[in-house]
XYZ file of C-alpha atoms in Angstrom:
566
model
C 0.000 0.000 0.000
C 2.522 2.203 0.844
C 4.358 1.220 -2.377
C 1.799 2.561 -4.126
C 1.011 5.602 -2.646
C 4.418 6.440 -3.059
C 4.620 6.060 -6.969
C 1.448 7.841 -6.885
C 2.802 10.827 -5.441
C 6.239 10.179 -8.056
C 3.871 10.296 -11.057
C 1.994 13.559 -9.785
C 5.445 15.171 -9.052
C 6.823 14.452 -12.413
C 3.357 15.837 -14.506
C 3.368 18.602 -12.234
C 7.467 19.418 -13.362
C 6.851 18.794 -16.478
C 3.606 21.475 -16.887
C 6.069 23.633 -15.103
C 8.841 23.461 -17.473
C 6.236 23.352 -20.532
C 4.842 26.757 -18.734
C 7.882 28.238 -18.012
C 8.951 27.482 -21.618
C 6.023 28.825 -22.934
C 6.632 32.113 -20.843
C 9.322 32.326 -23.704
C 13.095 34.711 -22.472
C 12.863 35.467 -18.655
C 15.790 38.058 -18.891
C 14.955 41.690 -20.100
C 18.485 41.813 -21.248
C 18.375 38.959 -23.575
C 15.565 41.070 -25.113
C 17.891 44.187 -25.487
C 20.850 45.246 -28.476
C 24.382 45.071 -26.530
C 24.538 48.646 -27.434
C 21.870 49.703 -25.585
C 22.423 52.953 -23.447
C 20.258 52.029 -20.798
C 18.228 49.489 -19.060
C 15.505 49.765 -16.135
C 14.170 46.337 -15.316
C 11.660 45.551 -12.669
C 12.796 42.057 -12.588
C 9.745 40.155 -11.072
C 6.717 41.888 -9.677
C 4.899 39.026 -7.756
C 8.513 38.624 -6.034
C 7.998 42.092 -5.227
C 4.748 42.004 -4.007
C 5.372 38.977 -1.935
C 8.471 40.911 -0.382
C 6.910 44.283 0.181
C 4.618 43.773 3.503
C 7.996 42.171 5.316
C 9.796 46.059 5.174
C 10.384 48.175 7.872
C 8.345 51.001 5.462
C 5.377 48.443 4.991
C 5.120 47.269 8.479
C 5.420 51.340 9.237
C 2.757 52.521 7.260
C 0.604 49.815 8.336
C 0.286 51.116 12.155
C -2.801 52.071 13.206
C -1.876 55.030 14.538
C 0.013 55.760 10.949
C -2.753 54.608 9.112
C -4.626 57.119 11.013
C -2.267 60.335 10.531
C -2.175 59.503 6.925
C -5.666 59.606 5.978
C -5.546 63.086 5.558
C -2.695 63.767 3.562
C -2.985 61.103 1.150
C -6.880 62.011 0.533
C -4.947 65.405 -0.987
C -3.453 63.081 -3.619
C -6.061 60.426 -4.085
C -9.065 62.127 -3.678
C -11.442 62.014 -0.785
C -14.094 59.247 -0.204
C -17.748 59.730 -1.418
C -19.688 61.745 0.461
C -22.524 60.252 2.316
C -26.046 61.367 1.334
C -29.094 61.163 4.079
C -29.834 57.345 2.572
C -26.390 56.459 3.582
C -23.192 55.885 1.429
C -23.450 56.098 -2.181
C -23.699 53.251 -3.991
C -20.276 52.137 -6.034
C -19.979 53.061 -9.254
C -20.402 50.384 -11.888
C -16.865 49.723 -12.963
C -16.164 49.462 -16.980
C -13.458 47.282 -16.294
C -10.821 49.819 -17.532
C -9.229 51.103 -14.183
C -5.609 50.686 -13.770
C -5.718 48.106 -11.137
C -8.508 46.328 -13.072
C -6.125 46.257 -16.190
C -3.468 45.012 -13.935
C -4.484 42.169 -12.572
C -6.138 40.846 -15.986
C -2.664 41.315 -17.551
C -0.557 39.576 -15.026
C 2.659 41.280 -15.500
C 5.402 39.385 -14.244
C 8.569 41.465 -15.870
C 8.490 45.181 -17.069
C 11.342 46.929 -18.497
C 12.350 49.836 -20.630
C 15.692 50.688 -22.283
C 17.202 53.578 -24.249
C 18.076 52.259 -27.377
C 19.980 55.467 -29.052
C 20.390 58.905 -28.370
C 21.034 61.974 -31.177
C 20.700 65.520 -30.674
C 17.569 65.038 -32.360
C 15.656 61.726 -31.592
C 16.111 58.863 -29.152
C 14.603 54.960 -29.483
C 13.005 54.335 -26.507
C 11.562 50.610 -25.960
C 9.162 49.330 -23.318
C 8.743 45.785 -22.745
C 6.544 43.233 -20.033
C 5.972 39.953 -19.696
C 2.653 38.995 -18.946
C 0.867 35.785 -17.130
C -2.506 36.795 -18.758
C -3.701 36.037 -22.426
C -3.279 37.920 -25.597
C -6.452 39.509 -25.150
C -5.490 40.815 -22.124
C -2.112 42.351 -23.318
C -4.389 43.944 -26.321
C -6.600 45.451 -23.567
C -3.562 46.852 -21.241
C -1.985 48.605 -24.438
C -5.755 50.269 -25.582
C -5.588 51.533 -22.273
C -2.326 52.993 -22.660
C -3.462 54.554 -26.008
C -6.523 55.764 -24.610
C -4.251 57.781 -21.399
C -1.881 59.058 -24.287
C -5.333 60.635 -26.049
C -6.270 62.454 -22.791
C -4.082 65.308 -24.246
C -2.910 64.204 -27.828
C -5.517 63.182 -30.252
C -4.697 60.405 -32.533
C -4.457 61.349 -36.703
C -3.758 57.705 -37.901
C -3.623 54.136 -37.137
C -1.757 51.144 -38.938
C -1.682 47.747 -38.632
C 1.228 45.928 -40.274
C 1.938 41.978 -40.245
C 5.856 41.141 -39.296
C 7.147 37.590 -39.342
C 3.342 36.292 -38.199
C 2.905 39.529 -35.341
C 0.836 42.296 -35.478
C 2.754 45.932 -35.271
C 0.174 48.463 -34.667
C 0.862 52.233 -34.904
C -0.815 55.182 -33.742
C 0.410 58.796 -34.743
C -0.099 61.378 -32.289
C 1.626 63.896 -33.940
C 4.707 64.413 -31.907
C 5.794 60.949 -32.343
C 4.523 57.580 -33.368
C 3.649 54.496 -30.694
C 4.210 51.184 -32.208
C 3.058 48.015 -30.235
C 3.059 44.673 -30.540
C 3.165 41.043 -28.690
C 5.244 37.950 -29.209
C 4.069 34.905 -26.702
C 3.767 36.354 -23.087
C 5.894 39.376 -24.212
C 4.475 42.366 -25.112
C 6.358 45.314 -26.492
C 5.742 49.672 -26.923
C 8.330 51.285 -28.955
C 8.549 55.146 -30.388
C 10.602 53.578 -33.698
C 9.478 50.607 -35.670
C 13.063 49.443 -35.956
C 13.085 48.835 -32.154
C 10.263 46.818 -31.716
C 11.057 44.572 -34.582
C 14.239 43.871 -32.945
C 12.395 43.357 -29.758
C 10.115 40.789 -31.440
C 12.818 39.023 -33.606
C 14.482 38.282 -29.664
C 11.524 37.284 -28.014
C 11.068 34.475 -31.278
C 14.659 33.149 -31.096
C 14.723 34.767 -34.603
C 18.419 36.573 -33.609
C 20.445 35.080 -31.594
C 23.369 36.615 -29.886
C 24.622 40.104 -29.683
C 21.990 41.157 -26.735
C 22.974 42.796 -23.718
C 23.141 40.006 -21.762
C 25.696 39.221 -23.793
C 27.608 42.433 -23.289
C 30.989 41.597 -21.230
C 30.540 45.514 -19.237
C 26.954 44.233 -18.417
C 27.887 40.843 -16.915
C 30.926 42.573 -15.198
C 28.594 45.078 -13.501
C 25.432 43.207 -12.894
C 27.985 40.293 -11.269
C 28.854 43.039 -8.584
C 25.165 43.775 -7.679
C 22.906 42.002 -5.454
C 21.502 38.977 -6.519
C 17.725 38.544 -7.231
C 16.678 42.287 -7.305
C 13.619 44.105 -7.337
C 15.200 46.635 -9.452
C 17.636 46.710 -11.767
C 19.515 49.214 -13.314
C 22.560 49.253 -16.003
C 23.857 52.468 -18.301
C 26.472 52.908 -20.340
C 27.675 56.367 -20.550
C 30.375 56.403 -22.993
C 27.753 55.756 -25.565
C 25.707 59.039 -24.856
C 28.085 61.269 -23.586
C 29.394 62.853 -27.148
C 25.447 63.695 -27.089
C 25.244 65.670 -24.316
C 28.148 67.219 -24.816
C 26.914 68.043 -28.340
C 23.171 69.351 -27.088
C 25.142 71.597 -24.080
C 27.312 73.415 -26.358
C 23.956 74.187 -28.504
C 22.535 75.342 -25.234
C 25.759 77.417 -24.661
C 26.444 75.410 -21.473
C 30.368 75.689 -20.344
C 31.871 72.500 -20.079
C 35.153 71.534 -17.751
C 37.143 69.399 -19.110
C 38.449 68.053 -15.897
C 35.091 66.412 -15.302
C 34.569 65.400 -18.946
C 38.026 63.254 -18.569
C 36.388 61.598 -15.675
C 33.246 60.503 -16.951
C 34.983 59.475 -19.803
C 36.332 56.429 -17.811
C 33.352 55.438 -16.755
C 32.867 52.269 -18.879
C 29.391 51.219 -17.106
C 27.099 51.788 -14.110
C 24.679 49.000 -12.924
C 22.522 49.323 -9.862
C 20.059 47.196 -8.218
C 17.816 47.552 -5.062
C 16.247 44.617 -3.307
C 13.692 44.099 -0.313
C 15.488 41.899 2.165
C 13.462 41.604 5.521
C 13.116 44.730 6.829
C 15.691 46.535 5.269
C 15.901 48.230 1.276
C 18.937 47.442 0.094
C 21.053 48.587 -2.873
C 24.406 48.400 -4.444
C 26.162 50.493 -7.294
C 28.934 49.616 -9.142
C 30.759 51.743 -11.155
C 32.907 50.178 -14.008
C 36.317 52.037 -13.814
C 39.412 50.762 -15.576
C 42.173 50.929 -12.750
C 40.554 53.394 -10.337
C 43.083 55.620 -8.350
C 44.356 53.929 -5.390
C 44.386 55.757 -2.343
C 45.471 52.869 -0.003
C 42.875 50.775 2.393
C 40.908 52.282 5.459
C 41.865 50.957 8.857
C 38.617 52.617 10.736
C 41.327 54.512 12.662
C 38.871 57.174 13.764
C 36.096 54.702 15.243
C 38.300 54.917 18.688
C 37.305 58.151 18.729
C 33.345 57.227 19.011
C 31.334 55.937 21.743
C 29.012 52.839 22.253
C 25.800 55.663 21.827
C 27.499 56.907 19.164
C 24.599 58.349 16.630
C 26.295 58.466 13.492
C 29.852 58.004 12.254
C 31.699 58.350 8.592
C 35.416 57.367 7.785
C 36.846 57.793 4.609
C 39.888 57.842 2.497
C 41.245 61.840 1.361
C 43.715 62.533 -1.278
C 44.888 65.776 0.508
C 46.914 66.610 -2.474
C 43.905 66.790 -4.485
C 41.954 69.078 -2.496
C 43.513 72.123 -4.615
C 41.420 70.403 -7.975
C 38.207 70.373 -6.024
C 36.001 73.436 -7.561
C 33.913 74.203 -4.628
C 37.166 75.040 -2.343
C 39.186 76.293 -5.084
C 37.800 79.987 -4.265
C 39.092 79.638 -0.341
C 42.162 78.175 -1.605
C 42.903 80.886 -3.901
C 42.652 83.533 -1.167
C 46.122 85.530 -0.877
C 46.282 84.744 2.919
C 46.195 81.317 1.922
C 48.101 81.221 -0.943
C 50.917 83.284 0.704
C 51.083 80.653 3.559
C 52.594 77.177 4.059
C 49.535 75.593 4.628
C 48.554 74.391 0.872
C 51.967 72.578 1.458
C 51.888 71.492 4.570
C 47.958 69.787 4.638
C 49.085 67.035 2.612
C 52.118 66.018 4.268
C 50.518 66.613 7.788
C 47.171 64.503 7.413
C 45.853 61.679 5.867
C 44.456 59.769 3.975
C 41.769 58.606 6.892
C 39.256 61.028 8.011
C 36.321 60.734 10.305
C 33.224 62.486 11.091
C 31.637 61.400 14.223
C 27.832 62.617 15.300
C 26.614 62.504 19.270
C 23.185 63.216 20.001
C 22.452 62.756 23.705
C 18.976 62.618 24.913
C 17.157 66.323 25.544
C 19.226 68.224 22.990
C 17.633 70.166 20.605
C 20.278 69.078 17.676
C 23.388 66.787 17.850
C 27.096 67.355 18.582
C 29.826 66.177 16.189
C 33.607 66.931 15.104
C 35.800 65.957 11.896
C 39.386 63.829 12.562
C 41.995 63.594 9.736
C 44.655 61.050 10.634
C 48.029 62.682 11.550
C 50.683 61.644 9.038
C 53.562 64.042 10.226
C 53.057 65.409 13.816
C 55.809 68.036 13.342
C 53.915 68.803 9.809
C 50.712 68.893 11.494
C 51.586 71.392 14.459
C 53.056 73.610 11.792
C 49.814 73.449 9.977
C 48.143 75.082 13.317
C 51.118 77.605 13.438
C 50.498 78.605 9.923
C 46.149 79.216 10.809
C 47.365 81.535 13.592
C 49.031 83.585 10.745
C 46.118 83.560 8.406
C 43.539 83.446 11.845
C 45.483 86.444 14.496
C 42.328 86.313 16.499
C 43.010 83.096 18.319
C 42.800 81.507 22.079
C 44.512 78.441 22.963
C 42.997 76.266 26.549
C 43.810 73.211 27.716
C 41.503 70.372 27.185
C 42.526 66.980 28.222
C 46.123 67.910 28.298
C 46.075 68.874 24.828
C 46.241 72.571 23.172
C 42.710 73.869 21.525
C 42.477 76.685 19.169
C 39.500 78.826 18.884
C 39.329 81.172 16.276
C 37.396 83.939 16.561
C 37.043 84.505 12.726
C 35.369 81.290 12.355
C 33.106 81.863 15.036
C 28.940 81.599 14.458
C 25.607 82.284 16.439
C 25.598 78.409 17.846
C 28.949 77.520 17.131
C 32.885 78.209 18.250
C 35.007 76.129 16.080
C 37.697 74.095 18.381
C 40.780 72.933 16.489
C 42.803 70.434 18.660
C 45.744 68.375 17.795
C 45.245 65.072 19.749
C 47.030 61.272 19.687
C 47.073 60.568 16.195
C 44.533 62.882 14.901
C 43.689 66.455 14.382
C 40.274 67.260 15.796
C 37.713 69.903 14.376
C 34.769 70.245 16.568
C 31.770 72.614 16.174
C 32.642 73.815 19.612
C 35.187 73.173 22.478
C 33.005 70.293 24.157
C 33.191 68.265 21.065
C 36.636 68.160 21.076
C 36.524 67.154 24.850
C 34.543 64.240 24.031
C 36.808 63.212 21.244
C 39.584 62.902 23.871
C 37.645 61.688 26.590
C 35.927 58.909 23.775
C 39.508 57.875 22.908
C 40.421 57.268 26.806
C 37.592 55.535 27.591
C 38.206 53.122 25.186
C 34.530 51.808 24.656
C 33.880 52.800 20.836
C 30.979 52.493 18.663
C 32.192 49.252 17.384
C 31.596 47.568 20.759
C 27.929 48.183 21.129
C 24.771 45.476 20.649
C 23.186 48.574 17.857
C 26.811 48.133 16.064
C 26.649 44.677 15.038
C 23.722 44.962 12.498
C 26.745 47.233 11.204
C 29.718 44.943 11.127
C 29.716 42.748 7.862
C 29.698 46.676 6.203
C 32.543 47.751 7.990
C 34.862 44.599 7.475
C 34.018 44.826 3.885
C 34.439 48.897 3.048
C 38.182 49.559 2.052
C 37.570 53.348 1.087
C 34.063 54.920 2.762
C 32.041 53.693 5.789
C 28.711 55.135 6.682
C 26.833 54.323 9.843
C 23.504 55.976 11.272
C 21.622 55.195 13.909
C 18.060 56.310 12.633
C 16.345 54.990 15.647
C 18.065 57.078 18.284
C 18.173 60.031 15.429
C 14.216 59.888 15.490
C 13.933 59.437 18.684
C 15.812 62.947 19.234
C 14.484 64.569 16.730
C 10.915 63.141 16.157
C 9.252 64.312 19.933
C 10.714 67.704 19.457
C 9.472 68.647 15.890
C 5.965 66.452 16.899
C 5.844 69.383 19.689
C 6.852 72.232 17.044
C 4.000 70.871 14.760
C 1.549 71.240 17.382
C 2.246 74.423 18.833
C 2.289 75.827 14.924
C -1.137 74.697 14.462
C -2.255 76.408 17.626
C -1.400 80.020 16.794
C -1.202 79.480 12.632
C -4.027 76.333 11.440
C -2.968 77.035 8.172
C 0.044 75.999 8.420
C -0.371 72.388 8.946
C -3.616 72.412 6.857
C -2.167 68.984 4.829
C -2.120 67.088 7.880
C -3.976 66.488 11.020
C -1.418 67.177 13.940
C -3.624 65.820 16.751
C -3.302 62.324 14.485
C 0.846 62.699 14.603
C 1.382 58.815 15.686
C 3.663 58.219 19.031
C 7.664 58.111 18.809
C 7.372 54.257 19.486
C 5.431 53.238 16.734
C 7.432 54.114 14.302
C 11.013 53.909 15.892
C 10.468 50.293 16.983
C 10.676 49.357 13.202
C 14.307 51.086 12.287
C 17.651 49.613 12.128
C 20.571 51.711 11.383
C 21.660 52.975 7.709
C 24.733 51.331 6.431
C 27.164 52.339 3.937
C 30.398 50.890 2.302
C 32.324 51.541 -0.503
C 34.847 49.374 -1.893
C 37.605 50.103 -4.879
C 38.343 47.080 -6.950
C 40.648 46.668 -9.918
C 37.763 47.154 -12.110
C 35.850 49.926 -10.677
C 33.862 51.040 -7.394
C 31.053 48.834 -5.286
C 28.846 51.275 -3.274
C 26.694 49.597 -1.077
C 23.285 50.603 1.554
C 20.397 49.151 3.794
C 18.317 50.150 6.198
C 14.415 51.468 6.566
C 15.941 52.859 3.110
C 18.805 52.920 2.250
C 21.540 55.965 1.586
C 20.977 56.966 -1.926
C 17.288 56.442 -1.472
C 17.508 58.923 1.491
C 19.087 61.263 -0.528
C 17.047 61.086 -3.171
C 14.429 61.725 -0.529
C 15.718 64.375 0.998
C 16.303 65.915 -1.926
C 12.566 65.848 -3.290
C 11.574 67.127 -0.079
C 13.937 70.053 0.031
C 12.749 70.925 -3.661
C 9.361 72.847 -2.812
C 10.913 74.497 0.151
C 13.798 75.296 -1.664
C 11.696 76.851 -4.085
C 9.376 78.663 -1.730
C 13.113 80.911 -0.364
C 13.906 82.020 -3.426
């Protein structure tokens, strides 16, 4: 009996392997790249959607959002983007609206899309070919549906002169002119494809029917050296290669009458490739770079000198490798290093024999202060260079103090002084010290005594494989003690701004502002690490998000405020 039940269960497992592989056969290429010219200037992949999906709820952002008290705070923002709900009449709640079937999500989920991708096939100064490709788990009819909705969008503001329908090796190509440009569509097996130049979507269709073979990105020895670096299974994927487009936009800028410096030309010259990827790993976003650079500059390998200078509650700490002797090529600082006091001095001389190449900047933020403490450390490389390099500030800096902190000299400049902050240079065991006043300096010193750094605490660990691995930058921020600094304080500002001005907080509902806990208790710490290699750089982030994606962040949210102090 038992015999039997086991072949049984054999037979069903080898039918049900076999309608797999017939399926996934069916599904036809399962790599957006194998779909794409080698050429190709640029590739955005979404690799696997349902992956995605599946993934999403496990993130520190989902599992944010999805507190009640969140929830609650962010019904009145998002009803400014969405719309708010249907008014209730004195019968109750209207009735739902019959649905046509049309909606995006509707559209969605009849489609099935498993991949989506676009690339940038080639760039002039006077045209590009763009394609857009997606693999679908739906039928034909449902891939004809998706791309009539797309059509219909596109005639929400361009009307439509003329249609064609041609036949191509047994596919439909259908085009629709919309005066501007032409959109040419068209499906091969579970692939459909959306191109702006026939060529490109014949291509596109010859791939996905084993018609050409070879020659495809995938194929490309830059893209398998980049994507190789980058984290396996992605939810995003990203590859460019700039030499191909740069003669372009160098081409379109002089047009424009844009200056160009030829300094940063020659550098992005050597950049051979960039890939990128981002994946959802637990609760963290994570996302590496890598940056395909023939024989990058060496600038040695970072020891973490300047984490003895942290302690176990440190908030945030960077260390990083510094060409001082390269500082004079930096644009921003030219202008300060061009000054005649400077210029007339020693120190242009003297800073890259004194320091280097490790640096540090270390961030303290101890509970009930209203912002955080930090200082910068360059390694000492010649301590007779170094105090000379003091010496030579008192020239440029006359108004000066010097105390004793520690046992060591400080120098406060009175020059460089500011409404909230008296720079403190010190000169301490192995390192000079720059602190934003003389208390960070004495915390340096008393940090390095103490001997109990960042490295040694329970938060740090999360951090470690990071820091083993960086040889050039490390990044480390502890967003959970950041927020819960920062978060209680602001929470308070919020409140007290909607008491005497309502207006100002008219986008949200500040009695609804969720508790400190609820959202901290989901944050780990953002890591950062950059690595050189023989064959270019590997920059790599987690966390809630991750660095880049902070940045980018940050940066969208600084746009409209930006905008509103001009």
């Amino acid at each position: 009996m038992i015999k039997k039940a086991f072949i049984a269960l054999a037979v069903i497992a080898v039918l049900i392997g076999a309608t797999a592989i017939w399926f996934w056969r069916s599904m036809g290429f399962m790599e957006a790249a194998r779909l794409v010219p080698g050429d190709a200037i640029a590739l955005v992949e979404l690799p696997d959607l349902p992956r995605t999906a599946f993934r999403w709820p496990q993130t520190a952002i989902s599992k944010i959002t999805g507190e009640p008290e969140v929830k609650a705070f962010l019904e009145k923002p998002l009803s400014g983007f969405f719309g708010a709900p249907e008014p209730k009449n004195g019968k109750g709640s209207k009735g739902p609206k019959k649905s046509d079937g049309n909606s995006p999500a509707e559209v969605l989920i009849r489609l099935k899309p498993g991949h989506i991708f676009a690339a940038v096939l080639s760039v002039s100064s006077s045209d590009s070919s763009l394609l857009v490709g997606f693999q679908f788990w739906g039928g034909k009819g449902d891939c004809d549906h998706a791309i009539a909705r797309i059509r219909k969008e596109i005639e929400r503001s361009q009307k439509a002169s003329e249609q064609k329908s041609e036949s191509y090796q047994g596919d439909e190509i259908l085009s629709t002119n919309y005066g501007n440009f032409t959109l040419y569509s068209a499906s091969h097996g579970h692939w459909g494809f959306l191109a702006n130049n026939p060529d490109g979507i014949k291509q596109a269709l010859d791939r996905a029917a084993g018609r050409t073979k070879g020659g495809s990105l995938a194929e490309n020895t830059k893209f398998q050296t980049a994507t190789k670096r980058l984290l396996p299974d992605p939810d995003f994927l990203f590859f460019s290669q700039p030499e191909r487009f740069i003669d372009t936009l160098l081409a379109v800028g002089a047009t424009a009458g844009a200056t160009v410096n030829p300094e940063q030309v020659e550098q992005i010259r050597k950049v051979q490739a960039i890939g990128a990827s981002i994946k959802l790993d637990g609760l963290d976003l994570r996302d590496s770079i890598f940056i395909l650079h023939e024989n990058p500059p060496k600038l040695g390998k970072l020891a973490h000198a300047g984490i003895q200078l942290t302690e176990e509650t440190t908030a945030g700490y960077v260390d990083f490798l510094l060409n001082f002797q390269q500082l004079a090529t930096v644009n921003n600082l030219k202008p300060l290093l061009n000054l005649p006091s400077i210029q007339s001095s020693q120190l242009p001389v003297l800073l890259p024999e004194a320091y280097g190449p490790e640096c540090a900047i270390v961030m303290n933020w101890a509970e009930g202060q209203m912002k955080p403490d930090g200082f910068v450390a360059a390694q000492i490389r010649d301590k007779a260079k170094a105090e000379a390099s003091i010496q030579e500030l008192t020239t440029i800096f006359p108004q000066y103090t010097v105390s004793d902190i520690g046992g060591f000299k400080a120098y406060n400049f009175t020059n460089l002084n500011g409404v909230m902050s008296s720079p403190t240079f010190a000169l301490i065991d192995g390192f000079l010290v720059v602190g934003l006043n003389p208390t960070d300096v004495e915390r340096a010193i008393a940090a390095q005594k103490a001997g109990k750094p960042l490295i040694k605490s329970a938060a740090f660990a999360y951090a470690r494989s990071e820091f083993q691995s960086a040889n050039e930058v490390f990044g480390y921020l502890d967003i959970r003690a950041a927020f819960n600094r920062f978060y209680p304080l602001a929470r308070q500002i919020a409140v007290f701004s909607a008491a005497i001005n309502p207006s100002s907080t008219s986008a949200i509902d500040v009695n609804k502002l969720p508790s400190t806990e609820a959202v901290a208790k989901h944050l780990n710490p953002i890591v950062y690490a950059q690595s050189r290699y023989d064959d270019g750089y590997l920059l790599q982030s987690r966390g809630p998000v991750s660095l880049s994606q902070a940045g980018f962040l940050g940066a969208f949210g600084a746009a409209p405020l930006l905008k509103n102090l001009r």
